[in-house]
Coordinates of N, CA and C in Angstrom, one line a residue:
Y1 N -111.2 8.7 20.9 CA -110.5 7.7 20.1 C -109.3 8.4 19.5
E2 N -108.1 7.9 19.7 CA -106.9 8.4 19.1 C -106.2 7.3 18.4
M3 N -105.6 7.7 17.2 CA -104.9 6.7 16.4 C -103.7 7.3 15.7
P4 N -102.7 6.5 15.5 CA -101.6 7.1 14.7 C -102.0 7.3 13.3
A5 N -101.4 8.3 12.7 CA -101.8 8.7 11.3 C -100.6 8.8 10.4
P6 N -99.8 7.8 10.1 CA -98.6 7.9 9.3 C -99.0 8.2 7.9
S7 N -98.2 9.0 7.2 CA -98.5 9.4 5.9 C -98.2 8.3 4.8
G8 N -97.3 7.4 5.1 CA -96.9 6.3 4.2 C -95.8 6.8 3.3
N9 N -95.3 8.0 3.5 CA -94.3 8.5 2.6 C -92.9 8.3 3.2
G10 N -92.7 7.5 4.2 CA -91.4 7.1 4.8 C -91.2 8.0 6.0
S11 N -89.9 8.0 6.4 CA -89.5 8.6 7.6 C -89.4 10.1 7.5
G12 N -89.3 10.6 6.3 CA -89.2 12.1 6.1 C -87.8 12.6 6.3
D13 N -86.8 11.8 6.5 CA -85.4 12.3 6.8 C -84.6 12.3 5.5
G14 N -85.2 12.0 4.4 CA -84.4 12.1 3.1 C -83.8 10.8 2.7
T15 N -83.9 9.8 3.5 CA -83.3 8.5 3.2 C -84.2 7.7 2.4
D16 N -83.7 6.7 1.6 CA -84.5 5.9 0.8 C -85.1 4.8 1.6
D17 N -86.5 4.6 1.6 CA -87.2 3.7 2.4 C -86.8 2.2 2.0
K18 N -86.4 2.0 0.8 CA -86.1 0.6 0.3 C -84.9 0.1 1.0
D19 N -84.0 1.0 1.5 CA -82.8 0.5 2.2 C -83.0 0.2 3.7
Q20 N -84.2 0.7 4.2 CA -84.5 0.5 5.6 C -85.3 -0.8 5.8
K21 N -85.1 -1.4 7.0 CA -85.9 -2.6 7.3 C -87.3 -2.2 7.7
G22 N -88.3 -2.8 7.1 CA -89.7 -2.4 7.4 C -90.2 -1.2 6.7
D23 N -91.4 -0.8 7.0 CA -92.0 0.3 6.3 C -92.6 1.2 7.3
A24 N -92.9 2.5 7.0 CA -93.4 3.5 7.9 C -94.8 3.0 8.5
I25 N -95.7 2.6 7.6 CA -97.0 2.2 8.1 C -96.9 1.0 9.0
G26 N -96.2 0.0 8.6 CA -96.0 -1.2 9.4 C -95.4 -1.0 10.8
D27 N -94.4 -0.1 10.8 CA -93.7 0.3 12.1 C -94.7 1.0 13.0
A28 N -95.5 1.9 12.4 CA -96.4 2.7 13.2 C -97.5 1.8 13.7
A29 N -98.0 0.8 12.9 CA -99.0 -0.1 13.4 C -98.5 -1.0 14.5
A30 N -97.3 -1.3 14.5 CA -96.7 -2.1 15.5 C -96.7 -1.4 16.9
T31 N -96.6 -0.1 16.9 CA -96.5 0.7 18.1 C -97.8 1.5 18.3
A32 N -98.9 1.1 17.7 CA -100.1 1.9 17.8 C -100.6 2.0 19.3
G33 N -100.3 1.1 20.1 CA -100.8 1.2 21.5 C -100.0 2.1 22.4
G34 N -98.9 2.6 21.9 CA -97.9 3.4 22.7 C -98.3 4.8 22.8
D35 N -97.4 5.7 23.2 CA -97.5 7.1 23.4 C -97.5 7.7 22.0
L36 N -98.5 8.5 21.7 CA -98.7 9.2 20.4 C -98.3 10.6 20.4
S37 N -97.7 11.1 21.5 CA -97.4 12.6 21.6 C -96.4 13.0 20.6
G38 N -95.5 12.2 20.2 CA -94.4 12.6 19.3 C -94.6 12.3 17.8
S39 N -95.8 11.8 17.5 CA -96.1 11.4 16.1 C -97.4 12.0 15.6
P40 N -97.6 12.2 14.3 CA -98.9 12.7 13.9 C -100.0 11.7 14.3
S41 N -101.2 12.3 14.7 CA -102.3 11.5 15.2 C -103.6 12.2 14.8
S42 N -104.7 11.4 14.9 CA -106.0 11.9 14.7 C -106.8 11.6 15.9
W43 N -107.8 12.5 16.3 CA -108.5 12.3 17.5 C -110.0 12.7 17.2
F44 N -110.9 11.8 17.6 CA -112.3 12.0 17.3 C -113.2 11.8 18.5
L45 N -114.2 12.7 18.7 CA -115.1 12.5 19.9 C -116.5 12.8 19.4
A46 N -117.4 12.0 19.9 CA -118.9 12.3 19.6 C -119.6 12.3 20.9
Q47 N -120.4 13.3 21.1 CA -121.2 13.5 22.4 C -122.6 13.6 22.0
L48 N -123.5 12.9 22.7 CA -124.9 13.0 22.5 C -125.6 13.4 23.8
N49 N -126.4 14.4 23.8 CA -127.2 14.8 25.0 C -128.7 14.6 24.6
P50 N -129.2 13.5 25.0 CA -130.6 13.2 24.6 C -131.6 14.1 25.3
A51 N -131.3 14.7 26.5 CA -132.3 15.5 27.1 C -132.5 16.8 26.3
Q52 N -131.5 17.3 25.7 CA -131.6 18.5 24.9 C -131.7 18.2 23.4
G53 N -131.5 16.9 23.0 CA -131.5 16.5 21.6 C -130.3 17.1 20.8
M54 N -129.2 17.2 21.5 CA -128.0 17.9 20.9 C -126.9 16.8 20.6
L55 N -126.3 17.0 19.5 CA -125.2 16.1 19.1 C -123.9 17.0 18.8
N56 N -122.8 16.7 19.5 CA -121.6 17.4 19.3 C -120.5 16.4 18.7
L57 N -119.8 16.8 17.6 CA -118.8 16.0 17.0 C -117.5 16.9 17.0
Y58 N -116.4 16.3 17.4 CA -115.1 17.0 17.5 C -114.1 16.2 16.7
Y59 N -113.2 16.8 16.0 CA -112.1 16.2 15.3 C -110.8 17.0 15.4
K60 N -109.7 16.4 15.8 CA -108.4 17.0 15.9 C -107.4 16.2 15.1
R61 N -106.6 16.9 14.3 CA -105.5 16.2 13.6 C -104.2 16.9 13.8
V62 N -103.3 16.2 14.4 CA -101.9 16.7 14.6 C -101.2 16.4 13.3
V63 N -100.9 17.4 12.5 CA -100.3 17.2 11.2 C -98.8 17.0 11.4
T64 N -98.2 18.0 12.2 CA -96.8 17.9 12.5 C -96.7 18.1 14.0
P65 N -96.2 17.2 14.8 CA -96.2 17.3 16.3 C -95.5 18.6 16.7
N66 N -96.1 19.2 17.7 CA -95.6 20.5 18.3 C -95.4 21.6 17.2
R67 N -96.2 21.5 16.1 CA -96.0 22.5 15.0 C -97.4 22.9 14.4
V68 N -98.1 21.9 13.8 CA -99.3 22.2 13.0 C -100.4 21.3 13.5
T69 N -101.6 21.9 14.0 CA -102.7 21.2 14.4 C -104.0 21.7 13.8
L70 N -104.8 20.9 13.2 CA -106.1 21.3 12.6 C -107.2 20.7 13.4
G71 N -108.4 21.3 13.4 CA -109.5 20.8 14.2 C -110.8 21.2 13.6
A72 N -111.9 20.5 14.0 CA -113.2 20.9 13.6 C -114.2 20.5 14.7
E73 N -115.3 21.3 14.8 CA -116.3 21.0 15.8 C -117.7 21.2 15.1
M74 N -118.6 20.3 15.3 CA -119.9 20.5 14.7 C -121.0 20.2 15.8
M75 N -121.9 21.2 16.0 CA -122.9 21.1 17.0 C -124.3 21.0 16.2
V76 N -125.0 19.9 16.4 CA -126.3 19.8 15.7 C -127.4 19.8 16.7
V77 N -128.3 20.7 16.5 CA -129.5 20.9 17.4 C -130.8 20.8 16.5
P78 N -131.8 20.1 17.0 CA -133.0 20.0 16.1 C -133.7 21.3 15.8
T79 N -133.5 22.3 16.5 CA -134.2 23.6 16.3 C -133.5 24.4 15.2
L80 N -132.6 23.8 14.4 CA -132.0 24.4 13.2 C -131.0 25.5 13.6
E81 N -130.5 25.4 14.9 CA -129.4 26.3 15.3 C -128.1 25.6 15.3
S82 N -127.8 24.8 14.3 CA -126.6 24.1 14.3 C -125.4 25.0 14.0
Q83 N -124.2 24.6 14.4 CA -123.0 25.4 14.2 C -121.8 24.5 13.8
L84 N -121.0 25.0 12.9 CA -119.8 24.3 12.4 C -118.6 25.2 12.5
T85 N -117.5 24.7 13.1 CA -116.3 25.5 13.3 C -115.1 24.7 12.9
F86 N -114.2 25.4 12.1 CA -112.9 24.8 11.7 C -111.8 25.7 12.3
G87 N -110.7 25.0 12.7 CA -109.7 25.8 13.3 C -108.3 25.2 12.9
A88 N -107.3 26.1 13.1 CA -105.9 25.7 12.8 C -105.0 26.4 13.8
E89 N -103.9 25.7 14.1 CA -102.9 26.3 15.0 C -101.5 26.0 14.5
F90 N -100.8 27.1 14.4 CA -99.4 26.9 13.9 C -98.4 27.5 14.9
K91 N -97.6 26.6 15.4 CA -96.6 27.0 16.4 C -95.3 27.3 15.7
L92 N -94.8 28.6 15.9 CA -93.6 29.0 15.3 C -92.5 29.0 16.4
Q93 N -91.3 29.5 16.1 CA -90.2 29.4 17.1 C -90.6 30.3 18.3
R94 N -91.1 31.5 18.2 CA -91.3 32.3 19.3 C -92.8 32.8 19.4
S95 N -93.6 32.3 18.6 CA -95.0 32.7 18.6 C -96.0 31.6 18.2
K96 N -97.2 31.8 18.3 CA -98.2 30.8 17.9 C -99.4 31.6 17.2
V97 N -99.8 31.0 16.0 CA -100.8 31.6 15.2 C -102.0 30.7 15.3
S98 N -103.2 31.2 15.7 CA -104.4 30.4 15.7 C -105.5 31.1 15.0
M99 N -106.3 30.3 14.3 CA -107.4 30.9 13.5 C -108.6 29.9 13.6
T100 N -109.8 30.5 13.5 CA -111.0 29.7 13.4 C -112.0 30.4 12.4
V101 N -112.8 29.5 11.8 CA -113.9 29.9 10.9 C -115.2 29.3 11.4
D102 N -116.2 30.1 11.6 CA -117.5 29.7 12.1 C -118.4 29.7 10.9
G103 N -119.3 28.7 10.9 CA -120.3 28.7 9.8 C -121.7 28.2 10.3

């Protein structure tokens, strides 16, 4: 499932939103069915494997397109071997910084 995630703070270009026609959230909602690659978005996936009794949950948030991405993964197993992982990726001009934290 992927959805647009506007901040509601306007366009971010320094102009006053009161002078513009429409609002940021309304404009994003009108184009929700379109391509989300150039705008902030959230992504969620749930997977259930009944044979092993395992549940996997994944979440990805594009904070700034082509710049900052955050994510989380949770694996739940009935044998108490569950795992939780958080991650972040920052794309700079000539490099990329990625980090993860397991728990």
